[in-house]
PDB file of C-alpha atoms in Angstrom:
ATOM      1  CA  MET A   4     -23.830 -41.282  24.792  1.00 55.00           C
ATOM      2  CA  ALA A   5     -20.681 -43.179  25.809  1.00 61.00           C
ATOM      3  CA  PRO A   6     -19.815 -46.442  23.981  1.00 66.00           C
ATOM      4  CA  MET A   7     -20.186 -48.386  27.251  1.00 68.00           C
ATOM      5  CA  GLN A   8     -23.711 -47.047  27.703  1.00 69.00           C
ATOM      6  CA  LYS A   9     -24.624 -47.912  24.110  1.00 74.00           C
ATOM      7  CA  ASN A  10     -23.378 -51.479  24.565  1.00 84.00           C
ATOM      8  CA  ILE A  11     -25.380 -51.964  27.751  1.00 84.00           C
ATOM      9  CA  LEU A  12     -28.492 -50.593  26.050  1.00 85.00           C
ATOM     10  CA  LYS A  13     -27.944 -52.894  23.070  1.00 89.00           C
ATOM     11  CA  TYR A  14     -27.530 -56.035  25.143  1.00 89.00           C
ATOM     12  CA  SER A  15     -30.385 -54.989  27.427  1.00 87.00           C
ATOM     13  CA  ALA A  16     -32.643 -54.650  24.368  1.00 90.00           C
ATOM     14  CA  LEU A  17     -31.751 -58.204  23.280  1.00 92.00           C
ATOM     15  CA  VAL A  18     -32.642 -59.610  26.715  1.00 89.00           C
ATOM     16  CA  PHE A  19     -35.837 -57.506  26.723  1.00 89.00           C
ATOM     17  CA  ALA A  20     -36.839 -59.051  23.376  1.00 91.00           C
ATOM     18  CA  GLY A  21     -35.988 -62.530  24.649  1.00 89.00           C
ATOM     19  CA  GLY A  22     -38.197 -61.996  27.687  1.00 86.00           C
ATOM     20  CA  ALA A  23     -41.047 -60.716  25.515  1.00 88.00           C
ATOM     21  CA  SER A  24     -40.905 -63.907  23.438  1.00 91.00           C
ATOM     22  CA  TYR A  25     -41.631 -65.914  26.599  1.00 83.00           C
ATOM     23  CA  GLY A  26     -44.929 -64.048  26.842  1.00 84.00           C
ATOM     24  CA  VAL A  27     -46.305 -66.105  23.950  1.00 89.00           C
ATOM     25  CA  MET A  28     -45.952 -69.359  25.882  1.00 86.00           C
ATOM     26  CA  ALA A  29     -48.808 -69.079  28.394  1.00 81.00           C
ATOM     27  CA  THR A  30     -51.518 -68.488  25.797  1.00 87.00           C
ATOM     28  CA  THR A  31     -50.112 -71.239  23.554  1.00 92.00           C
ATOM     29  CA  VAL A  32     -50.154 -73.713  26.452  1.00 89.00           C
ATOM     30  CA  LYS A  33     -53.743 -72.757  27.274  1.00 87.00           C
ATOM     31  CA  PHE A  34     -54.761 -73.420  23.658  1.00 92.00           C
ATOM     32  CA  ALA A  35     -53.020 -76.808  23.711  1.00 94.00           C
ATOM     33  CA  LEU A  36     -54.735 -77.794  26.956  1.00 92.00           C
ATOM     34  CA  ALA A  37     -58.107 -76.667  25.598  1.00 92.00           C
ATOM     35  CA  ASP A  38     -57.450 -78.852  22.538  1.00 95.00           C
ATOM     36  CA  GLY A  39     -57.334 -81.895  24.787  1.00 94.00           C
ATOM     37  CA  PHE A  40     -53.585 -82.416  25.168  1.00 96.00           C
ATOM     38  CA  GLN A  41     -52.056 -83.204  28.557  1.00 95.00           C
ATOM     39  CA  TRP A  42     -49.700 -80.729  30.181  1.00 93.00           C
ATOM     40  CA  THR A  43     -46.925 -83.355  30.168  1.00 95.00           C
ATOM     41  CA  GLN A  44     -47.268 -83.730  26.399  1.00 96.00           C
ATOM     42  CA  VAL A  45     -47.033 -79.966  26.004  1.00 94.00           C
ATOM     43  CA  ALA A  46     -43.966 -79.861  28.262  1.00 93.00           C
ATOM     44  CA  ALA A  47     -42.238 -82.509  26.114  1.00 95.00           C
ATOM     45  CA  SER A  48     -43.215 -80.822  22.836  1.00 96.00           C
ATOM     46  CA  GLN A  49     -41.396 -77.585  23.633  1.00 94.00           C
ATOM     47  CA  PRO A  50     -37.851 -79.023  23.885  1.00 94.00           C
ATOM     48  CA  LEU A  51     -38.483 -81.498  21.063  1.00 96.00           C
ATOM     49  CA  PHE A  52     -39.422 -78.837  18.549  1.00 96.00           C
ATOM     50  CA  GLY A  53     -36.864 -76.426  19.971  1.00 95.00           C
ATOM     51  CA  THR A  54     -34.209 -79.046  19.217  1.00 96.00           C
ATOM     52  CA  LEU A  55     -35.548 -79.543  15.689  1.00 97.00           C
ATOM     53  CA  LEU A  56     -35.541 -75.794  15.008  1.00 96.00           C
ATOM     54  CA  PHE A  57     -31.970 -75.419  16.246  1.00 95.00           C
ATOM     55  CA  ALA A  58     -30.893 -78.474  14.228  1.00 95.00           C
ATOM     56  CA  VAL A  59     -32.368 -76.966  11.057  1.00 96.00           C
ATOM     57  CA  ALA A  60     -30.670 -73.628  11.764  1.00 94.00           C
ATOM     58  CA  LEU A  61     -27.338 -75.367  12.386  1.00 93.00           C
ATOM     59  CA  ALA A  62     -27.702 -77.340   9.144  1.00 94.00           C
ATOM     60  CA  VAL A  63     -28.333 -74.121   7.216  1.00 94.00           C
ATOM     61  CA  LEU A  64     -25.191 -72.592   8.728  1.00 92.00           C
ATOM     62  CA  ALA A  65     -23.202 -75.717   7.826  1.00 91.00           C
ATOM     63  CA  LEU A  66     -24.368 -75.456   4.215  1.00 93.00           C
ATOM     64  CA  ALA A  67     -23.214 -71.848   4.282  1.00 91.00           C
ATOM     65  CA  GLY A  68     -19.728 -73.039   5.246  1.00 88.00           C
ATOM     66  CA  LYS A  69     -19.785 -72.299   8.978  1.00 88.00           C
ATOM     67  CA  ARG A  70     -18.410 -75.256  10.856  1.00 86.00           C
ATOM     68  CA  PRO A  71     -19.428 -75.993  14.454  1.00 85.00           C
ATOM     69  CA  VAL A  72     -16.921 -75.499  17.248  1.00 88.00           C
ATOM     70  CA  ARG A  73     -15.406 -78.623  18.783  1.00 89.00           C
ATOM     71  CA  LEU A  74     -16.727 -79.192  22.308  1.00 90.00           C
ATOM     72  CA  SER A  75     -15.164 -81.081  25.213  1.00 91.00           C
ATOM     73  CA  PRO A  76     -17.270 -83.702  27.047  1.00 92.00           C
ATOM     74  CA  ARG A  77     -17.347 -81.374  30.067  1.00 94.00           C
ATOM     75  CA  GLY A  78     -18.600 -78.522  27.913  1.00 92.00           C
ATOM     76  CA  VAL A  79     -21.371 -80.710  26.491  1.00 94.00           C
ATOM     77  CA  LEU A  80     -22.470 -81.790  29.979  1.00 95.00           C
ATOM     78  CA  ARG A  81     -22.585 -78.188  31.176  1.00 95.00           C
ATOM     79  CA  LEU A  82     -24.819 -77.197  28.260  1.00 94.00           C
ATOM     80  CA  LEU A  83     -27.083 -80.209  28.809  1.00 95.00           C
ATOM     81  CA  GLY A  84     -27.370 -79.171  32.456  1.00 94.00           C
ATOM     82  CA  LEU A  85     -28.356 -75.668  31.370  1.00 93.00           C
ATOM     83  CA  GLY A  86     -31.062 -77.251  29.243  1.00 92.00           C
ATOM     84  CA  LEU A  87     -32.361 -79.201  32.235  1.00 93.00           C
ATOM     85  CA  THR A  88     -32.693 -75.905  34.080  1.00 92.00           C
ATOM     86  CA  THR A  89     -34.813 -74.255  31.413  1.00 88.00           C
ATOM     87  CA  CYS A  90     -36.975 -77.384  30.996  1.00 91.00           C
ATOM     88  CA  THR A  91     -37.585 -77.394  34.753  1.00 94.00           C
ATOM     89  CA  THR A  92     -39.199 -74.001  34.269  1.00 90.00           C
ATOM     90  CA  CYS A  93     -41.281 -75.380  31.404  1.00 88.00           C
ATOM     91  CA  VAL A  94     -42.532 -78.355  33.440  1.00 92.00           C
ATOM     92  CA  LEU A  95     -43.387 -76.344  36.557  1.00 93.00           C
ATOM     93  CA  TYR A  96     -44.964 -73.506  34.569  1.00 87.00           C
ATOM     94  CA  ASN A  97     -47.086 -75.786  32.390  1.00 87.00           C
ATOM     95  CA  PHE A  98     -48.437 -77.537  35.462  1.00 92.00           C
ATOM     96  CA  ALA A  99     -49.185 -74.186  37.128  1.00 90.00           C
ATOM     97  CA  LEU A 100     -51.194 -73.181  34.049  1.00 85.00           C
ATOM     98  CA  THR A 101     -53.478 -76.163  34.591  1.00 88.00           C
ATOM     99  CA  LYS A 102     -54.399 -74.750  38.000  1.00 88.00           C
ATOM    100  CA  LEU A 103     -54.237 -70.972  37.526  1.00 83.00           C
ATOM    101  CA  SER A 104     -55.203 -68.260  35.056  1.00 77.00           C
ATOM    102  CA  VAL A 105     -52.587 -66.959  32.636  1.00 72.00           C
ATOM    103  CA  ALA A 106     -52.337 -63.642  34.505  1.00 70.00           C
ATOM    104  CA  VAL A 107     -51.673 -65.296  37.869  1.00 77.00           C
ATOM    105  CA  ALA A 108     -49.337 -68.028  36.546  1.00 80.00           C
ATOM    106  CA  ILE A 109     -47.221 -65.618  34.551  1.00 74.00           C
ATOM    107  CA  THR A 110     -47.052 -63.226  37.498  1.00 76.00           C
ATOM    108  CA  LEU A 111     -45.735 -65.961  39.792  1.00 82.00           C
ATOM    109  CA  LEU A 112     -43.175 -66.948  37.174  1.00 81.00           C
ATOM    110  CA  PHE A 113     -42.299 -63.289  36.934  1.00 75.00           C
ATOM    111  CA  GLN A 114     -40.874 -63.280  40.472  1.00 79.00           C
ATOM    112  CA  PHE A 115     -37.599 -64.287  38.826  1.00 81.00           C
ATOM    113  CA  THR A 116     -37.006 -60.533  38.468  1.00 76.00           C
ATOM    114  CA  TRP A 117     -36.151 -59.934  42.123  1.00 78.00           C
ATOM    115  CA  ILE A 118     -34.875 -63.489  42.664  1.00 84.00           C
ATOM    116  CA  GLY A 119     -32.213 -62.758  40.046  1.00 80.00           C
ATOM    117  CA  VAL A 120     -31.088 -59.710  42.035  1.00 78.00           C
ATOM    118  CA  VAL A 121     -30.790 -61.902  45.150  1.00 84.00           C
ATOM    119  CA  ILE A 122     -28.725 -64.494  43.241  1.00 85.00           C
ATOM    120  CA  GLN A 123     -26.451 -61.725  42.006  1.00 78.00           C
ATOM    121  CA  ILE A 124     -25.828 -60.530  45.564  1.00 82.00           C
ATOM    122  CA  VAL A 125     -25.283 -64.013  47.040  1.00 85.00           C
ATOM    123  CA  VAL A 126     -23.135 -65.565  44.306  1.00 84.00           C
ATOM    124  CA  THR A 127     -21.181 -62.684  42.794  1.00 78.00           C
ATOM    125  CA  ARG A 128     -21.064 -60.427  45.879  1.00 78.00           C
ATOM    126  CA  ARG A 129     -21.809 -57.561  43.504  1.00 74.00           C
ATOM    127  CA  ARG A 130     -24.226 -55.103  45.040  1.00 76.00           C
ATOM    128  CA  PRO A 131     -26.933 -53.850  42.676  1.00 74.00           C
ATOM    129  CA  ASN A 132     -26.661 -50.182  41.836  1.00 77.00           C
ATOM    130  CA  THR A 133     -29.311 -47.708  42.928  1.00 82.00           C
ATOM    131  CA  ALA A 134     -31.199 -47.900  39.640  1.00 80.00           C
ATOM    132  CA  GLU A 135     -31.381 -51.720  39.777  1.00 78.00           C
ATOM    133  CA  LEU A 136     -32.673 -51.707  43.358  1.00 82.00           C
ATOM    134  CA  ALA A 137     -35.260 -49.032  42.569  1.00 85.00           C
ATOM    135  CA  ALA A 138     -36.331 -50.907  39.432  1.00 80.00           C
ATOM    136  CA  ALA A 139     -36.687 -54.200  41.336  1.00 79.00           C
ATOM    137  CA  ALA A 140     -38.846 -52.516  43.982  1.00 84.00           C
ATOM    138  CA  ILE A 141     -41.029 -50.800  41.364  1.00 85.00           C
ATOM    139  CA  ILE A 142     -41.421 -54.010  39.365  1.00 79.00           C
ATOM    140  CA  LEU A 143     -42.338 -55.981  42.490  1.00 80.00           C
ATOM    141  CA  GLY A 144     -45.073 -53.450  43.223  1.00 83.00           C
ATOM    142  CA  GLY A 145     -46.295 -53.607  39.658  1.00 82.00           C
ATOM    143  CA  THR A 146     -46.273 -57.405  39.851  1.00 75.00           C
ATOM    144  CA  LEU A 147     -48.569 -57.381  42.882  1.00 75.00           C
ATOM    145  CA  LEU A 148     -51.012 -55.157  41.002  1.00 79.00           C
ATOM    146  CA  ALA A 149     -50.831 -57.138  37.759  1.00 71.00           C
ATOM    147  CA  SER A 150     -51.223 -60.494  39.501  1.00 64.00           C
ATOM    148  CA  GLY A 151     -54.846 -59.973  40.438  1.00 63.00           C
ATOM    149  CA  LEU A 152     -53.991 -60.820  44.053  1.00 60.00           C
ATOM    150  CA  PHE A 153     -56.285 -57.998  45.160  1.00 60.00           C
ATOM    151  CA  SER A 154     -59.262 -59.413  43.311  1.00 59.00           C
ATOM    152  CA  GLU A 155     -62.060 -61.419  44.875  1.00 47.00           C
ATOM    153  CA  GLU A 156     -60.920 -64.574  43.093  1.00 53.00           C
ATOM    154  CA  ALA A 157     -57.445 -64.493  44.643  1.00 51.00           C
ATOM    155  CA  GLY A 158     -58.499 -66.569  47.628  1.00 53.00           C
ATOM    156  CA  ALA A 159     -59.501 -69.440  45.351  1.00 64.00           C
ATOM    157  CA  MET A 160     -55.987 -69.900  43.934  1.00 75.00           C
ATOM    158  CA  ASP A 161     -54.792 -73.504  43.980  1.00 85.00           C
ATOM    159  CA  PRO A 162     -51.909 -73.808  46.522  1.00 87.00           C
ATOM    160  CA  LEU A 163     -50.026 -76.420  44.481  1.00 92.00           C
ATOM    161  CA  GLY A 164     -50.341 -74.271  41.362  1.00 90.00           C
ATOM    162  CA  VAL A 165     -48.993 -71.263  43.282  1.00 87.00           C
ATOM    163  CA  ALA A 166     -46.065 -73.328  44.620  1.00 91.00           C
ATOM    164  CA  CYS A 167     -45.145 -74.580  41.135  1.00 93.00           C
ATOM    165  CA  GLY A 168     -45.444 -71.045  39.742  1.00 90.00           C
ATOM    166  CA  LEU A 169     -43.012 -69.725  42.353  1.00 90.00           C
ATOM    167  CA  LEU A 170     -40.586 -72.614  41.827  1.00 94.00           C
ATOM    168  CA  SER A 171     -40.649 -71.892  38.091  1.00 92.00           C
ATOM    169  CA  ALA A 172     -39.510 -68.362  38.962  1.00 90.00           C
ATOM    170  CA  VAL A 173     -36.514 -69.763  40.872  1.00 92.00           C
ATOM    171  CA  SER A 174     -35.511 -72.031  37.973  1.00 93.00           C
ATOM    172  CA  THR A 175     -35.873 -69.133  35.512  1.00 87.00           C
ATOM    173  CA  ALA A 176     -33.596 -66.915  37.603  1.00 88.00           C
ATOM    174  CA  LEU A 177     -31.041 -69.735  37.770  1.00 90.00           C
ATOM    175  CA  PHE A 178     -31.237 -70.167  33.995  1.00 86.00           C
ATOM    176  CA  MET A 179     -30.622 -66.442  33.498  1.00 82.00           C
ATOM    177  CA  PHE A 180     -27.641 -66.585  35.853  1.00 87.00           C
ATOM    178  CA  LEU A 181     -26.118 -69.704  34.276  1.00 89.00           C
ATOM    179  CA  SER A 182     -26.887 -68.509  30.743  1.00 83.00           C
ATOM    180  CA  GLY A 183     -24.386 -65.701  31.214  1.00 81.00           C
ATOM    181  CA  ARG A 184     -21.678 -68.141  32.309  1.00 86.00           C
ATOM    182  CA  ILE A 185     -21.986 -71.418  30.387  1.00 90.00           C
ATOM    183  CA  GLY A 186     -20.888 -71.768  26.772  1.00 87.00           C
ATOM    184  CA  VAL A 187     -20.820 -68.015  26.191  1.00 84.00           C
ATOM    185  CA  ASP A 188     -17.937 -68.356  23.700  1.00 87.00           C
ATOM    186  CA  LEU A 189     -19.903 -70.722  21.460  1.00 88.00           C
ATOM    187  CA  PRO A 190     -21.955 -69.743  18.387  1.00 89.00           C
ATOM    188  CA  PRO A 191     -25.522 -69.113  19.634  1.00 88.00           C
ATOM    189  CA  ILE A 192     -27.137 -71.741  17.375  1.00 91.00           C
ATOM    190  CA  GLN A 193     -24.736 -74.534  18.320  1.00 92.00           C
ATOM    191  CA  ARG A 194     -25.058 -73.613  21.989  1.00 91.00           C
ATOM    192  CA  GLY A 195     -28.833 -73.594  21.751  1.00 91.00           C
ATOM    193  CA  LEU A 196     -28.943 -77.051  20.174  1.00 94.00           C
ATOM    194  CA  PHE A 197     -27.189 -78.647  23.158  1.00 94.00           C
ATOM    195  CA  VAL A 198     -29.312 -76.662  25.588  1.00 92.00           C
ATOM    196  CA  CYS A 199     -32.448 -78.020  23.909  1.00 94.00           C
ATOM    197  CA  LEU A 200     -31.085 -81.568  23.952  1.00 95.00           C
ATOM    198  CA  GLY A 201     -30.643 -81.197  27.703  1.00 94.00           C
ATOM    199  CA  ALA A 202     -34.193 -79.933  27.977  1.00 94.00           C
ATOM    200  CA  CYS A 203     -35.409 -83.011  26.072  1.00 95.00           C
ATOM    201  CA  ILE A 204     -34.018 -85.275  28.788  1.00 94.00           C
ATOM    202  CA  LEU A 205     -36.408 -83.857  31.374  1.00 93.00           C
ATOM    203  CA  GLY A 206     -39.222 -83.336  28.861  1.00 94.00           C
ATOM    204  CA  PHE A 207     -39.387 -87.018  27.945  1.00 95.00           C
ATOM    205  CA  ALA A 208     -38.833 -88.044  31.564  1.00 95.00           C
ATOM    206  CA  VAL A 209     -42.135 -86.396  32.550  1.00 94.00           C
ATOM    207  CA  CYS A 210     -43.852 -87.767  29.424  1.00 95.00           C
ATOM    208  CA  PRO A 211     -42.196 -91.128  28.611  1.00 95.00           C
ATOM    209  CA  GLY A 212     -45.052 -92.240  26.372  1.00 94.00           C
ATOM    210  CA  TYR A 213     -44.979 -89.113  24.224  1.00 95.00           C
ATOM    211  CA  PHE A 214     -44.444 -90.742  20.819  1.00 94.00           C
ATOM    212  CA  ALA A 215     -46.706 -93.695  21.538  1.00 94.00           C
ATOM    213  CA  SER A 216     -49.548 -91.437  22.724  1.00 93.00           C
ATOM    214  CA  GLY A 217     -50.392 -90.267  19.214  1.00 94.00           C
ATOM    215  CA  ALA A 218     -50.108 -86.609  20.240  1.00 95.00           C
ATOM    216  CA  LEU A 219     -48.038 -85.742  17.168  1.00 95.00           C
ATOM    217  CA  GLN A 220     -50.606 -87.238  14.813  1.00 94.00           C
ATOM    218  CA  ALA A 221     -53.351 -85.419  16.727  1.00 95.00           C
ATOM    219  CA  GLY A 222     -51.752 -82.054  15.960  1.00 95.00           C
ATOM    220  CA  ILE A 223     -49.689 -81.098  18.989  1.00 96.00           C
ATOM    221  CA  TRP A 224     -46.870 -80.299  16.587  1.00 96.00           C
ATOM    222  CA  LYS A 225     -48.379 -76.892  15.771  1.00 96.00           C
ATOM    223  CA  TYR A 226     -48.220 -75.890  19.431  1.00 96.00           C
ATOM    224  CA  GLY A 227     -44.783 -77.443  19.755  1.00 96.00           C
ATOM    225  CA  LEU A 228     -43.450 -75.314  16.916  1.00 96.00           C
ATOM    226  CA  VAL A 229     -44.679 -72.105  18.570  1.00 96.00           C
ATOM    227  CA  LEU A 230     -43.359 -73.140  21.985  1.00 94.00           C
ATOM    228  CA  GLY A 231     -40.051 -74.297  20.525  1.00 94.00           C
ATOM    229  CA  ALA A 232     -39.585 -71.015  18.676  1.00 94.00           C
ATOM    230  CA  PHE A 233     -40.737 -68.548  21.333  1.00 93.00           C
ATOM    231  CA  GLY A 234     -39.846 -70.593  24.419  1.00 88.00           C
ATOM    232  CA  LEU A 235     -36.402 -71.809  23.340  1.00 88.00           C
ATOM    233  CA  LEU A 236     -35.031 -70.725  19.957  1.00 91.00           C
ATOM    234  CA  ILE A 237     -35.512 -66.968  20.303  1.00 92.00           C
ATOM    235  CA  PRO A 238     -34.825 -66.499  24.050  1.00 88.00           C
ATOM    236  CA  VAL A 239     -31.880 -68.933  24.217  1.00 84.00           C
ATOM    237  CA  VAL A 240     -30.168 -67.151  21.315  1.00 87.00           C
ATOM    238  CA  LEU A 241     -30.917 -63.635  22.576  1.00 90.00           C
ATOM    239  CA  PHE A 242     -30.061 -64.426  26.208  1.00 86.00           C
ATOM    240  CA  GLY A 243     -26.891 -66.156  25.058  1.00 84.00           C
ATOM    241  CA  ILE A 244     -25.804 -62.977  23.300  1.00 88.00           C
ATOM    242  CA  GLY A 245     -26.990 -60.446  25.871  1.00 88.00           C
ATOM    243  CA  THR A 246     -26.652 -61.916  29.381  1.00 85.00           C
ATOM    244  CA  PRO A 247     -22.839 -62.389  29.378  1.00 86.00           C
ATOM    245  CA  HIS A 248     -22.502 -58.602  29.065  1.00 85.00           C
ATOM    246  CA  LEU A 249     -24.962 -57.687  31.838  1.00 84.00           C
ATOM    247  CA  PRO A 250     -25.137 -58.215  35.614  1.00 79.00           C
ATOM    248  CA  THR A 251     -27.593 -60.966  36.574  1.00 72.00           C
ATOM    249  CA  GLY A 252     -29.877 -58.486  38.323  1.00 72.00           C
ATOM    250  CA  LEU A 253     -30.137 -56.248  35.266  1.00 78.00           C
ATOM    251  CA  SER A 254     -30.677 -59.246  32.980  1.00 81.00           C
ATOM    252  CA  THR A 255     -33.666 -60.475  34.979  1.00 77.00           C
ATOM    253  CA  ILE A 256     -35.088 -56.950  35.166  1.00 78.00           C
ATOM    254  CA  MET A 257     -34.925 -56.604  31.386  1.00 82.00           C
ATOM    255  CA  ALA A 258     -36.520 -60.031  30.908  1.00 81.00           C
ATOM    256  CA  SER A 259     -39.526 -58.687  32.817  1.00 75.00           C
ATOM    257  CA  SER A 260     -40.986 -57.813  29.415  1.00 80.00           C
ATOM    258  CA  GLU A 261     -42.492 -61.300  29.582  1.00 76.00           C
ATOM    259  CA  LEU A 262     -45.311 -60.279  31.926  1.00 74.00           C
ATOM    260  CA  PRO A 263     -46.759 -57.310  29.996  1.00 79.00           C
ATOM    261  CA  CYS A 264     -46.467 -59.250  26.740  1.00 84.00           C
ATOM    262  CA  GLY A 265     -48.062 -62.374  28.220  1.00 80.00           C
ATOM    263  CA  ILE A 266     -50.979 -60.511  29.784  1.00 77.00           C
ATOM    264  CA  LEU A 267     -51.666 -58.499  26.627  1.00 82.00           C
ATOM    265  CA  ILE A 268     -51.704 -61.653  24.507  1.00 85.00           C
ATOM    266  CA  SER A 269     -54.023 -63.432  26.965  1.00 79.00           C
ATOM    267  CA  VAL A 270     -56.406 -60.452  26.827  1.00 81.00           C
ATOM    268  CA  PHE A 271     -56.520 -60.108  23.040  1.00 83.00           C
ATOM    269  CA  VAL A 272     -56.266 -63.790  22.091  1.00 84.00           C
ATOM    270  CA  LEU A 273     -57.907 -65.677  24.976  1.00 75.00           C
ATOM    271  CA  GLY A 274     -60.231 -62.873  25.986  1.00 81.00           C
ATOM    272  CA  GLU A 275     -59.194 -63.136  29.641  1.00 75.00           C
ATOM    273  CA  PRO A 276     -60.448 -60.134  31.638  1.00 75.00           C
ATOM    274  CA  VAL A 277     -57.970 -57.604  32.990  1.00 74.00           C
ATOM    275  CA  SER A 278     -58.846 -55.159  35.747  1.00 77.00           C
ATOM    276  CA  THR A 279     -57.787 -51.547  36.036  1.00 81.00           C
ATOM    277  CA  LEU A 280     -55.336 -52.544  38.782  1.00 80.00           C
ATOM    278  CA  GLN A 281     -53.769 -55.188  36.547  1.00 77.00           C
ATOM    279  CA  ALA A 282     -53.414 -52.706  33.691  1.00 80.00           C
ATOM    280  CA  ALA A 283     -51.810 -50.245  36.101  1.00 85.00           C
ATOM    281  CA  GLY A 284     -49.438 -52.994  37.218  1.00 82.00           C
ATOM    282  CA  VAL A 285     -48.271 -53.546  33.645  1.00 79.00           C
ATOM    283  CA  VAL A 286     -47.538 -49.822  33.273  1.00 85.00           C
ATOM    284  CA  VAL A 287     -45.634 -49.808  36.565  1.00 86.00           C
ATOM    285  CA  ILE A 288     -43.543 -52.797  35.465  1.00 80.00           C
ATOM    286  CA  LEU A 289     -42.564 -51.082  32.224  1.00 79.00           C
ATOM    287  CA  ALA A 290     -41.692 -47.972  34.236  1.00 85.00           C
ATOM    288  CA  GLY A 291     -39.407 -50.122  36.379  1.00 80.00           C
ATOM    289  CA  VAL A 292     -37.603 -51.328  33.253  1.00 77.00           C
ATOM    290  CA  VAL A 293     -37.020 -47.710  32.220  1.00 80.00           C
ATOM    291  CA  VAL A 294     -35.698 -46.866  35.703  1.00 83.00           C
ATOM    292  CA  SER A 295     -33.180 -49.713  35.484  1.00 76.00           C
ATOM    293  CA  GLN A 296     -31.773 -48.152  32.319  1.00 73.00           C
ATOM    294  CA  LEU A 297     -31.541 -44.562  33.580  1.00 76.00           C
ATOM    295  CA  PRO A 298     -27.754 -44.761  34.115  1.00 76.00           C
ATOM    296  CA  ASN A 299     -27.416 -45.652  30.430  1.00 67.00           C
ATOM    297  CA  LEU A 300     -30.001 -43.177  29.120  1.00 63.00           C
ATOM    298  CA  LEU A 301     -28.584 -40.136  30.923  1.00 61.00           C
ATOM    299  CA  PRO A 302     -25.484 -38.371  29.569  1.00 61.00           C
ATOM    300  CA  ALA A 303     -22.299 -40.019  30.778  1.00 55.00           C
ATOM    301  CA  LYS A 304     -20.033 -38.226  33.210  1.00 55.00           C
ATOM    302  CA  THR A 305     -16.284 -38.090  32.733  1.00 46.00           C
ATOM    303  CA  GLY A 306     -14.725 -41.500  33.076  1.00 47.00           C
ATOM    304  CA  VAL A 307     -16.505 -44.832  33.149  1.00 43.00           C
ATOM    305  CA  PRO A 308     -19.852 -44.631  34.937  1.00 45.00           C
ATOM    306  CA  GLU A 309     -19.893 -46.618  38.187  1.00 44.00           C
ATOM    307  CA  ASP A 310     -23.030 -48.479  37.160  1.00 45.00           C
ATOM    308  CA  ALA A 311     -21.356 -49.761  34.006  1.00 43.00           C
ATOM    309  CA  ARG A 312     -18.274 -51.149  35.678  1.00 43.00           C
TER     310      ARG A 312
END
């Protein structure tokens, strides 16, 4: 296997793992809501504890002798803006979960897969290769199966919840696109801290009475730690390392690991039912991920493969 192919596989695996970590969020949010917390409090907890986790990690690195990189005011603002983008996803997605099941909400969020391909075409003028187009089409089909849209309950979906779920997909695709372009030369932990600080701005805007509400004393911190770790710390670090080396379309395809992981967790932890069609959809989605990597799994031809350029 050519070095270029190995690098693409390596960075794709990091983005795949980052996407899978997002799958923990839906079930955690459902638990927090069932425990009596408001969705706005949950939305504010994620960036707060994400910031704390990154701050602790940065302090550990400082004690180890690794100094942070000096940032310009413009660089700080760009990272804060990136954080606003990812918190927009959190706010929209958390609200959608109050109206929809985990399977449906996560499937709507999952539309970022093909939206990312569209952003790649519009902004970069780079046409997706054959494998990326085939993978996007396969994943879209698998998404329709996994969503439960063919079930009898589909007609009862809340329209506002569906709209917020779809908008969360747009903001996720934008985050993936910007993540590969903003602060990519910074150490991942330092970069993540500023991203989380930006997310806090929106988080506390939607829940201004967070600290006065007594949510922390009531135990929301345990959900905040999980959301901060799996919704910010892990994906922001892994996406920050992997996405700069991948086309936007391929990055969003690899992050599709979120849906299978999220549905499996909701089945085993929440006990949510999954139909045969939904299970088939998960298999199809994973098959689409494999298809997207075929150019890197097959033996390289002489020269640099076109798909890797």
